[in-house]
């Protein structure tokens, strides 16, 4: 990485503008000027450190567990024939507002530098979408694989994962997905589907009790993080098996008179899960005081063999620049802690009969193909991208500001060093990314990096980011 770790210096006191190129929207000075006192989040995370030992990589293994076909068939027989994502996208009932119609609060959450080329805010007809704090958007999945994956029929697909408020033990915890039809950039429409898990052999379903902080669409599958939902690390949904809800009430599952999905029209039943091969997610670390493998971090889940924390990703993205296509994963560590953050990848299966699933051996075990450690805490989004078939691979990490109302940092790292854009009134201020920004998703069809910040969906050309970092 050319001059990694050495950041572009700009004149102190420079007034910054965050201009949305497509909308001609100028943010206020309050949104763009970042004070020097915010520079504590900008500590350089340095170079990525490869993880190569058997123990380190072993802790990242997953076990695939398909939902029995009989359970899915029984549910479909009771609810009606499943539909695919094209049917859902062709029946959207809400419209995203263009950046010009977003409120000042919504716009203030957008990145400062590079500025967003496009931004959208949720429909105000339903306060639950635009205003409520009951639900929070945390993830986005865009174009899928490079081989025509940006569309489903005539629809260009964007998916946004939202999580109901409350902690992991809250019985109201649930997750939903906005199916966005982005075929017309001037008018994005969407509708909701509840994420569910079949129970009782497919005679019923429950809401997915998880924070959907990471999400990837690959071909006909949607993979989401399963933080807080028992032993699972990931849930898998089939975008060809979407069920219609027949009753519009707050309940979830079978109710008198039909099927309910918390008032939404669509429900996705999970078709498979991935859990750590050793240890478990969503539980306090076991054997407190035991030491992990040298140089390896301890995660929040129960430890597996040799004290290495299990694979419990909180952020996901698709790398269609790798060969084969791969799922990139990252964990989140506390900004006030001293634990290192792990980043890793799994290959997708090349078997046409396993479309959208991870590459697994005969025992259902999935192994990490590559893994690193970074000193960057508070990672909320991770992206890996290679320039050209044999080019250099960069890792992008979206980091939280560490407090509500502050802008975060987007770092680019490799094994040589790290760098980030600079902005504000101090030459060592890197808080240029979004406010409370979520996961990262690259759309190769348009060359855009998508994310969600606050309650605002936005896109930044990857080329603009590269320009700022060189």
Coordinates of N, CA and C in Angstrom, one line a residue, residues 65-273:
X65 N -26.1 -26.3 9.4 CA -27.3 -27.1 9.8 C -28.5 -26.7 9.0
X66 N -28.8 -27.5 8.0 CA -30.0 -27.2 7.2 C -31.3 -27.4 8.0
X67 N -32.3 -26.5 7.8 CA -33.6 -26.8 8.4 C -34.2 -27.9 7.6
X68 N -34.8 -29.0 8.3 CA -35.3 -30.1 7.5 C -36.3 -29.7 6.4
X69 N -36.1 -30.3 5.3 CA -37.0 -29.9 4.1 C -38.5 -30.2 4.5
X70 N -38.7 -31.2 5.3 CA -40.1 -31.5 5.7 C -40.7 -30.4 6.5
X71 N -39.9 -29.7 7.3 CA -40.5 -28.6 8.1 C -40.9 -27.4 7.2
X72 N -40.0 -27.1 6.2 CA -40.3 -26.1 5.3 C -41.5 -26.4 4.4
X73 N -41.6 -27.7 4.0 CA -42.7 -28.1 3.1 C -44.0 -28.0 3.9
X74 N -44.0 -28.4 5.2 CA -45.2 -28.4 6.0 C -45.7 -27.0 6.2
X75 N -44.7 -26.0 6.4 CA -45.1 -24.6 6.6 C -45.7 -24.1 5.3
X76 N -45.1 -24.4 4.2 CA -45.6 -23.9 2.9 C -47.0 -24.5 2.6
X77 N -47.2 -25.8 3.0 CA -48.5 -26.4 2.8 C -49.6 -25.7 3.6
X78 N -49.3 -25.2 4.8 CA -50.2 -24.5 5.6 C -50.4 -23.1 5.2
X79 N -49.3 -22.4 4.8 CA -49.4 -20.9 4.5 C -49.7 -20.6 3.1
X80 N -49.5 -21.6 2.2 CA -49.6 -21.3 0.8 C -48.3 -21.4 0.0
X81 N -48.4 -21.5 -1.3 CA -47.2 -21.7 -2.1 C -46.3 -20.5 -1.9
X82 N -45.0 -20.7 -1.7 CA -44.0 -19.6 -1.5 C -43.9 -18.8 -2.8
X83 N -43.5 -17.5 -2.6 CA -43.2 -16.7 -3.8 C -41.7 -16.3 -3.7
X84 N -41.2 -15.6 -4.8 CA -39.8 -15.2 -4.8 C -39.7 -13.7 -4.6
X85 N -38.4 -13.2 -4.5 CA -38.2 -11.8 -4.3 C -38.8 -10.9 -5.3
X86 N -38.9 -11.4 -6.6 CA -39.5 -10.6 -7.6 C -40.9 -10.3 -7.3
X87 N -41.7 -11.2 -6.8 CA -43.1 -10.9 -6.4 C -43.2 -9.9 -5.3
X88 N -42.3 -10.0 -4.4 CA -42.3 -9.0 -3.3 C -41.9 -7.6 -3.8
X89 N -40.9 -7.5 -4.6 CA -40.4 -6.2 -5.2 C -41.4 -5.6 -6.1
X90 N -42.2 -6.5 -6.7 CA -43.3 -6.0 -7.7 C -44.5 -5.5 -6.9
X91 N -44.5 -5.6 -5.6 CA -45.7 -5.2 -4.8 C -45.3 -4.4 -3.7
X92 N -44.4 -3.4 -3.9 CA -43.9 -2.5 -2.9 C -45.0 -1.5 -2.5
X93 N -45.1 -1.0 -1.3 CA -46.2 -0.1 -0.9 C -45.7 1.1 -0.2
X94 N -44.4 1.4 -0.2 CA -43.8 2.6 0.4 C -42.7 3.2 -0.5
X95 N -42.4 4.4 -0.3 CA -41.5 5.1 -1.1 C -40.4 5.8 -0.3
X96 N -39.2 5.6 -0.7 CA -38.1 6.3 0.0 C -38.0 7.8 -0.5
X97 N -37.7 8.7 0.5 CA -37.6 10.1 0.1 C -36.2 10.4 -0.4
X98 N -36.1 11.2 -1.4 CA -34.8 11.6 -2.0 C -34.1 12.5 -1.0
X99 N -32.8 12.7 -1.1 CA -32.0 13.5 -0.2 C -32.6 14.9 0.1
X100 N -33.2 15.5 -1.0 CA -33.7 16.8 -0.8 C -34.9 16.9 0.1
X101 N -35.5 15.8 0.3 CA -36.7 15.7 1.2 C -36.4 15.1 2.6
X102 N -35.1 14.8 2.8 CA -34.7 14.3 4.1 C -34.6 15.5 5.1
X103 N -34.8 15.2 6.4 CA -34.7 16.3 7.4 C -33.3 16.7 7.6
X104 N -33.1 17.8 8.3 CA -31.7 18.2 8.7 C -31.1 17.1 9.6
X105 N -31.8 16.5 10.5 CA -31.2 15.5 11.4 C -30.8 14.3 10.5
X106 N -31.6 13.9 9.6 CA -31.3 12.8 8.7 C -30.0 13.1 7.9
X107 N -29.9 14.3 7.4 CA -28.7 14.6 6.6 C -27.5 14.7 7.4
X108 N -27.6 15.2 8.6 CA -26.4 15.3 9.5 C -25.7 14.0 9.7
X109 N -26.4 12.9 9.6 CA -25.8 11.6 9.8 C -24.9 11.1 8.7
X110 N -25.0 11.8 7.5 CA -24.3 11.4 6.3 C -22.8 11.6 6.5
X111 N -22.0 10.9 5.7 CA -20.5 11.1 5.7 C -20.1 12.5 5.3
X112 N -19.0 13.0 5.9 CA -18.5 14.3 5.6 C -17.6 14.3 4.4
X113 N -16.7 13.3 4.4 CA -15.7 13.2 3.3 C -15.2 11.8 3.2
X114 N -15.4 11.2 2.0 CA -16.1 11.7 0.8 C -17.6 11.8 1.1
X115 N -18.2 12.7 0.4 CA -19.6 12.9 0.5 C -20.4 11.9 -0.2
X116 N -21.7 11.7 0.2 CA -22.5 10.7 -0.4 C -23.0 11.2 -1.8
X117 N -22.9 10.3 -2.8 CA -23.4 10.7 -4.1 C -25.0 10.6 -4.2
X118 N -25.5 9.6 -3.4 CA -26.9 9.4 -3.3 C -27.3 9.2 -1.9
X119 N -28.5 9.6 -1.5 CA -29.0 9.4 -0.1 C -30.5 9.3 -0.2
X120 N -31.1 8.5 0.7 CA -32.5 8.3 0.7 C -33.0 8.1 2.2
X121 N -34.2 8.6 2.5 CA -34.7 8.5 3.8 C -36.1 7.8 3.7
X122 N -36.5 7.1 4.8 CA -37.6 6.2 4.8 C -38.9 7.0 4.7
X123 N -40.0 6.3 4.3 CA -41.3 6.8 4.1 C -41.9 7.4 5.4
X124 N -42.4 8.6 5.4 CA -43.0 9.3 6.6 C -44.4 8.9 6.8
X125 N -45.1 8.2 5.8 CA -46.5 7.8 6.0 C -46.6 6.9 7.2
X126 N -45.6 6.1 7.5 CA -45.6 5.3 8.7 C -44.5 5.7 9.6
X127 N -44.9 6.2 10.8 CA -43.8 6.7 11.7 C -42.9 5.7 12.1
X128 N -43.3 4.4 12.1 CA -42.4 3.3 12.4 C -41.1 3.3 11.5
X129 N -41.3 3.7 10.3 CA -40.2 3.7 9.4 C -39.2 4.9 9.6
X130 N -39.8 6.1 9.6 CA -39.0 7.3 9.6 C -38.6 7.9 11.0
X131 N -39.4 7.6 12.0 CA -39.2 8.3 13.3 C -39.0 7.4 14.5
X132 N -39.7 6.3 14.5 CA -39.7 5.5 15.8 C -38.3 5.1 16.2
X133 N -38.1 4.9 17.5 CA -36.9 4.4 18.0 C -37.1 2.9 18.4
X134 N -38.3 2.4 18.1 CA -38.6 0.9 18.3 C -37.7 0.1 17.4
X135 N -37.5 0.6 16.2 CA -36.7 -0.2 15.2 C -35.5 0.7 14.8
X136 N -34.4 0.0 14.5 CA -33.2 0.6 14.1 C -32.6 -0.1 12.9
X137 N -32.3 0.7 11.8 CA -31.6 0.1 10.6 C -30.1 -0.2 11.0
X138 N -29.6 -1.3 10.6 CA -28.2 -1.6 11.0 C -27.4 -2.2 9.8
X139 N -28.1 -2.7 8.8 CA -27.3 -3.4 7.7 C -27.9 -3.1 6.4
X140 N -27.1 -3.4 5.4 CA -27.5 -3.2 4.0 C -26.8 -4.3 3.1
X141 N -27.6 -4.8 2.1 CA -27.0 -5.7 1.2 C -27.5 -5.2 -0.2
X142 N -26.5 -5.1 -1.1 CA -26.9 -4.6 -2.4 C -26.8 -5.6 -3.5
X143 N -25.9 -5.5 -4.4 CA -26.0 -6.1 -5.7 C -25.7 -7.6 -5.8
X144 N -25.2 -8.2 -4.8 CA -24.9 -9.6 -4.9 C -23.6 -9.9 -5.7
X145 N -23.6 -11.1 -6.3 CA -22.4 -11.4 -7.1 C -22.3 -10.6 -8.4
X146 N -21.2 -10.6 -9.0 CA -21.0 -9.7 -10.1 C -21.6 -10.3 -11.4
X147 N -22.0 -11.6 -11.4 CA -22.6 -12.2 -12.6 C -24.1 -12.0 -12.6
X148 N -24.5 -10.8 -12.8 CA -25.9 -10.5 -12.9 C -26.7 -10.4 -11.6
X149 N -26.0 -10.4 -10.5 CA -26.6 -10.5 -9.2 C -27.3 -9.2 -8.8
X150 N -27.1 -8.1 -9.5 CA -27.6 -6.8 -9.1 C -29.1 -6.7 -9.3
X151 N -29.7 -7.6 -10.1 CA -31.1 -7.5 -10.4 C -31.8 -8.9 -10.0
X152 N -33.1 -8.7 -9.8 CA -34.0 -9.9 -9.7 C -35.1 -9.6 -10.7
X153 N -35.0 -10.2 -11.9 CA -36.0 -9.8 -13.0 C -35.7 -8.3 -13.4
X154 N -36.8 -7.5 -13.4 CA -36.6 -6.1 -13.8 C -36.2 -5.2 -12.6
X155 N -36.1 -5.8 -11.5 CA -35.9 -5.0 -10.2 C -34.4 -5.0 -9.8
X156 N -33.8 -3.8 -9.6 CA -32.5 -3.8 -9.0 C -32.7 -3.8 -7.4
X157 N -32.0 -4.7 -6.8 CA -32.4 -5.1 -5.4 C -31.4 -4.4 -4.4
X158 N -32.0 -3.8 -3.4 CA -31.2 -3.4 -2.2 C -32.0 -3.9 -1.0
X159 N -31.4 -4.5 -0.1 CA -32.0 -5.0 1.1 C -31.4 -4.3 2.4
X160 N -32.3 -3.9 3.3 CA -31.8 -3.3 4.5 C -32.4 -4.0 5.7
X161 N -31.5 -4.4 6.6 CA -31.9 -5.1 7.8 C -32.1 -4.2 9.0
X162 N -33.3 -4.4 9.7 CA -33.6 -3.6 10.8 C -33.8 -4.5 12.1
X163 N -33.5 -4.0 13.2 CA -33.7 -4.7 14.5 C -34.5 -4.0 15.4
X164 N -35.4 -4.7 16.1 CA -36.3 -4.2 17.1 C -35.4 -3.9 18.4
X165 N -35.8 -2.8 19.1 CA -35.0 -2.4 20.2 C -35.1 -3.4 21.3
X166 N -34.3 -3.2 22.4 CA -34.2 -4.2 23.5 C -32.9 -5.0 23.5
X167 N -32.6 -5.6 24.6 CA -31.4 -6.4 24.7 C -31.7 -7.8 24.2
X168 N -30.7 -8.7 24.2 CA -30.8 -10.0 23.6 C -31.9 -10.8 24.4
X169 N -32.1 -10.5 25.6 CA -33.1 -11.3 26.4 C -34.5 -10.7 26.3
X170 N -34.7 -9.6 25.6 CA -36.0 -9.0 25.4 C -36.9 -9.8 24.5
X171 N -38.1 -10.3 25.0 CA -39.0 -11.1 24.2 C -39.5 -10.4 23.0
X172 N -39.4 -9.0 23.0 CA -39.8 -8.3 21.8 C -38.8 -8.2 20.7
X173 N -37.6 -8.7 20.9 CA -36.5 -8.7 20.0 C -37.0 -9.4 18.7
X174 N -36.9 -8.7 17.6 CA -37.1 -9.3 16.3 C -36.4 -8.6 15.2
X175 N -36.4 -9.1 14.0 CA -35.7 -8.5 12.9 C -36.6 -8.5 11.6
X176 N -36.4 -7.5 10.8 CA -37.1 -7.4 9.5 C -36.2 -6.9 8.5
X177 N -36.6 -7.1 7.2 CA -35.8 -6.6 6.1 C -36.7 -5.8 5.1
X178 N -36.1 -4.6 4.7 CA -36.8 -3.8 3.7 C -36.3 -4.3 2.3
X179 N -37.3 -4.7 1.5 CA -37.0 -5.1 0.1 C -37.2 -3.8 -0.7
X180 N -36.0 -3.3 -1.2 CA -36.1 -2.0 -1.9 C -35.9 -2.3 -3.4
X181 N -36.8 -1.7 -4.2 CA -36.6 -1.8 -5.7 C -36.0 -0.5 -6.1
X182 N -34.7 -0.6 -6.5 CA -33.9 0.6 -6.9 C -33.7 0.7 -8.4
X183 N -34.6 0.1 -9.2 CA -34.5 0.1 -10.6 C -34.5 1.6 -11.2
X184 N -35.3 2.5 -10.5 CA -35.3 3.9 -10.9 C -34.6 4.7 -9.8
X185 N -33.4 5.2 -10.0 CA -32.7 5.9 -8.9 C -33.5 7.1 -8.4
X186 N -34.4 7.6 -9.2 CA -35.1 8.8 -8.8 C -36.4 8.4 -7.9
X187 N -36.7 7.2 -7.9 CA -37.9 6.7 -7.1 C -37.7 5.3 -6.6
X188 N -37.1 5.2 -5.4 CA -36.9 3.9 -4.8 C -38.2 3.5 -4.0
X189 N -38.7 2.3 -4.2 CA -39.9 1.9 -3.4 C -39.5 0.6 -2.6
X190 N -40.3 0.3 -1.5 CA -39.9 -0.8 -0.7 C -41.1 -1.4 0.0
X191 N -40.9 -2.5 0.6 CA -41.9 -3.1 1.5 C -41.2 -4.0 2.5
X192 N -41.9 -4.5 3.5 CA -41.2 -5.1 4.7 C -41.5 -6.6 4.6
X193 N -40.5 -7.4 5.1 CA -40.7 -8.8 5.4 C -40.1 -9.1 6.7
X194 N -40.8 -9.9 7.5 CA -40.3 -10.3 8.9 C -39.4 -11.5 8.7
X195 N -38.2 -11.5 9.4 CA -37.4 -12.7 9.4 C -37.8 -13.6 10.5
X196 N -38.0 -14.9 10.2 CA -38.6 -15.9 11.1 C -37.7 -17.2 11.1
X197 N -38.0 -18.0 12.1 CA -37.4 -19.3 12.2 C -38.5 -20.4 12.4
X198 N -38.6 -21.4 11.6 CA -39.6 -22.5 11.7 C -39.4 -23.2 13.1
X199 N -40.5 -23.5 13.7 CA -40.5 -24.3 15.0 C -41.6 -25.4 14.9
X200 N -41.5 -26.3 15.8 CA -42.5 -27.4 15.9 C -42.6 -28.1 14.6
X201 N -41.5 -28.4 14.0 CA -41.5 -29.2 12.8 C -42.2 -28.5 11.6
X202 N -42.2 -27.2 11.6 CA -42.8 -26.4 10.5 C -44.3 -26.1 10.7
X203 N -44.8 -26.5 11.9 CA -46.2 -26.2 12.2 C -46.4 -24.7 12.6
X204 N -45.3 -24.0 12.9 CA -45.4 -22.6 13.3 C -44.0 -22.0 13.0
X205 N -43.9 -20.7 13.3 CA -42.6 -20.0 13.2 C -42.6 -18.9 14.3
X206 N -41.4 -18.5 14.7 CA -41.1 -17.5 15.7 C -40.3 -16.4 15.0
X207 N -40.3 -15.2 15.6 CA -39.5 -14.1 15.0 C -38.0 -14.4 15.3
X208 N -37.1 -14.0 14.4 CA -35.7 -14.1 14.6 C -35.3 -13.1 15.7
X209 N -34.8 -13.6 16.8 CA -34.5 -12.8 18.0 C -33.0 -12.4 17.9
X210 N -32.7 -11.6 16.9 CA -31.3 -11.3 16.7 C -31.1 -9.8 16.2
X211 N -29.9 -9.3 16.5 CA -29.5 -8.0 15.9 C -29.0 -8.3 14.5
X212 N -29.6 -7.8 13.5 CA -29.1 -8.0 12.1 C -28.1 -6.9 11.8
X213 N -27.0 -7.0 12.4 CA -25.9 -6.0 12.2 C -25.1 -6.3 10.9
X214 N -25.2 -7.5 10.4 CA -24.6 -7.8 9.1 C -25.5 -8.6 8.2
X215 N -25.4 -8.4 6.9 CA -26.3 -9.0 5.9 C -25.6 -9.1 4.6
X216 N -25.7 -10.2 3.9 CA -25.2 -10.4 2.6 C -26.2 -11.2 1.7
X217 N -26.5 -10.6 0.5 CA -27.3 -11.4 -0.5 C -26.3 -11.9 -1.5
X218 N -26.4 -13.3 -1.7 CA -25.6 -13.9 -2.7 C -26.5 -14.9 -3.5
X219 N -26.7 -14.6 -4.7 CA -27.5 -15.3 -5.6 C -28.9 -15.4 -5.0
X220 N -29.4 -16.6 -4.7 CA -30.8 -16.7 -4.2 C -30.9 -16.8 -2.7
X221 N -29.8 -16.5 -2.0 CA -29.8 -16.6 -0.5 C -29.5 -15.3 0.1
X222 N -30.0 -15.1 1.3 CA -29.7 -14.0 2.2 C -29.1 -14.5 3.5
X223 N -27.9 -14.1 3.8 CA -27.2 -14.5 5.1 C -27.2 -13.4 6.0
X224 N -27.6 -13.6 7.3 CA -27.6 -12.5 8.3 C -27.0 -13.0 9.5
X225 N -26.4 -12.0 10.3 CA -25.8 -12.3 11.6 C -26.9 -12.7 12.6
X226 N -26.5 -13.5 13.6 CA -27.5 -14.0 14.5 C -27.1 -13.7 15.9
X227 N -26.6 -12.5 16.2 CA -26.2 -12.1 17.5 C -27.3 -12.1 18.5
X228 N -27.2 -12.9 19.5 CA -28.2 -12.9 20.6 C -29.2 -14.0 20.4
X229 N -29.1 -14.8 19.3 CA -30.1 -15.8 19.0 C -29.5 -17.2 19.3
X230 N -29.2 -17.5 20.5 CA -28.7 -18.8 20.9 C -27.3 -19.1 20.4
X231 N -27.1 -20.3 20.0 CA -25.8 -20.8 19.6 C -25.4 -20.4 18.2
X232 N -26.3 -19.9 17.4 CA -26.1 -19.7 16.0 C -25.2 -18.5 15.8
X233 N -24.4 -18.5 14.6 CA -23.6 -17.4 14.2 C -24.3 -16.7 13.0
X234 N -24.9 -17.5 12.1 CA -25.5 -17.0 10.9 C -26.8 -17.7 10.7
X235 N -27.8 -17.0 10.1 CA -29.0 -17.6 9.6 C -29.0 -17.4 8.1
X236 N -29.6 -18.4 7.4 CA -29.7 -18.3 5.9 C -31.2 -18.3 5.5
X237 N -31.5 -17.4 4.6 CA -32.9 -17.3 4.0 C -32.9 -17.5 2.5
X238 N -33.9 -18.2 2.0 CA -34.0 -18.5 0.6 C -35.0 -17.4 0.0
X239 N -34.5 -16.6 -0.9 CA -35.3 -15.6 -1.5 C -36.3 -16.1 -2.5
X240 N -36.3 -17.4 -2.7 CA -37.4 -18.0 -3.5 C -38.5 -18.7 -2.6
X241 N -38.3 -18.6 -1.3 CA -39.2 -19.2 -0.4 C -39.7 -18.1 0.6
X242 N -40.5 -17.2 0.1 CA -41.1 -16.1 0.9 C -42.6 -16.4 1.0
X243 N -43.1 -16.3 2.3 CA -44.5 -16.6 2.5 C -45.3 -15.4 2.8
X244 N -46.5 -15.4 2.4 CA -47.5 -14.3 2.7 C -48.1 -14.5 4.0
X245 N -48.1 -13.4 4.8 CA -48.9 -13.3 6.0 C -50.3 -13.1 5.7
X246 N -51.3 -13.7 6.4 CA -52.7 -13.5 6.1 C -53.5 -12.7 7.1
X247 N -52.8 -12.4 8.2 CA -53.5 -11.7 9.3 C -52.6 -10.5 9.6
X248 N -53.1 -9.3 9.7 CA -52.3 -8.1 10.0 C -52.5 -7.7 11.5
X249 N -51.7 -8.3 12.4 CA -51.8 -7.9 13.8 C -50.4 -8.1 14.3
X250 N -50.2 -7.6 15.6 CA -48.8 -7.6 16.1 C -48.2 -9.0 16.4
X251 N -49.0 -10.0 16.5 CA -48.5 -11.3 16.8 C -47.6 -11.8 15.7
X252 N -46.9 -12.9 16.1 CA -46.0 -13.5 15.1 C -46.3 -15.0 15.1
X253 N -46.5 -15.6 13.9 CA -46.8 -17.0 13.8 C -48.2 -17.3 13.6
X254 N -48.6 -18.5 13.9 CA -50.0 -19.0 13.7 C -50.9 -18.3 14.7
X255 N -52.0 -17.7 14.2 CA -53.0 -17.1 15.1 C -54.4 -17.5 14.6
X256 N -55.4 -17.3 15.4 CA -56.7 -17.6 15.0 C -57.1 -16.9 13.6
X257 N -57.4 -17.6 12.7 CA -57.7 -17.0 11.4 C -56.6 -17.0 10.4
X258 N -55.4 -17.5 10.7 CA -54.3 -17.5 9.8 C -52.9 -17.3 10.3
X259 N -52.1 -16.5 9.6 CA -50.7 -16.3 10.0 C -50.4 -14.9 10.0
X260 N -49.6 -14.5 11.1 CA -49.3 -13.1 11.3 C -47.8 -12.9 11.3
X261 N -47.3 -11.7 10.9 CA -45.9 -11.4 10.8 C -45.7 -10.0 11.4
X262 N -46.2 -9.7 12.6 CA -46.1 -8.4 13.3 C -46.7 -7.3 12.4
X263 N -47.7 -7.6 11.7 CA -48.4 -6.6 10.9 C -47.8 -6.5 9.4
X264 N -46.7 -7.1 9.1 CA -46.2 -7.0 7.8 C -46.8 -8.1 6.9
X265 N -46.6 -7.9 5.6 CA -47.3 -8.7 4.6 C -46.5 -10.0 4.2
X266 N -45.2 -10.0 4.5 CA -44.4 -11.1 4.1 C -43.5 -11.6 5.3
X267 N -43.2 -12.9 5.2 CA -42.4 -13.5 6.2 C -41.4 -14.4 5.5
X268 N -40.1 -14.4 6.0 CA -39.1 -15.3 5.5 C -38.7 -16.3 6.5
X269 N -39.0 -17.6 6.3 CA -38.6 -18.6 7.2 C -37.1 -19.1 6.9
X270 N -36.3 -19.2 7.9 CA -34.9 -19.6 7.7 C -34.9 -21.0 7.1
X271 N -33.9 -21.2 6.3 CA -33.7 -22.5 5.6 C -32.4 -23.3 6.1
X272 N -31.5 -22.5 6.8 CA -30.3 -23.1 7.3 C -29.7 -22.2 8.4
X273 N -28.8 -22.7 9.2 CA -28.0 -21.9 10.1 C -26.6 -22.4 10.1

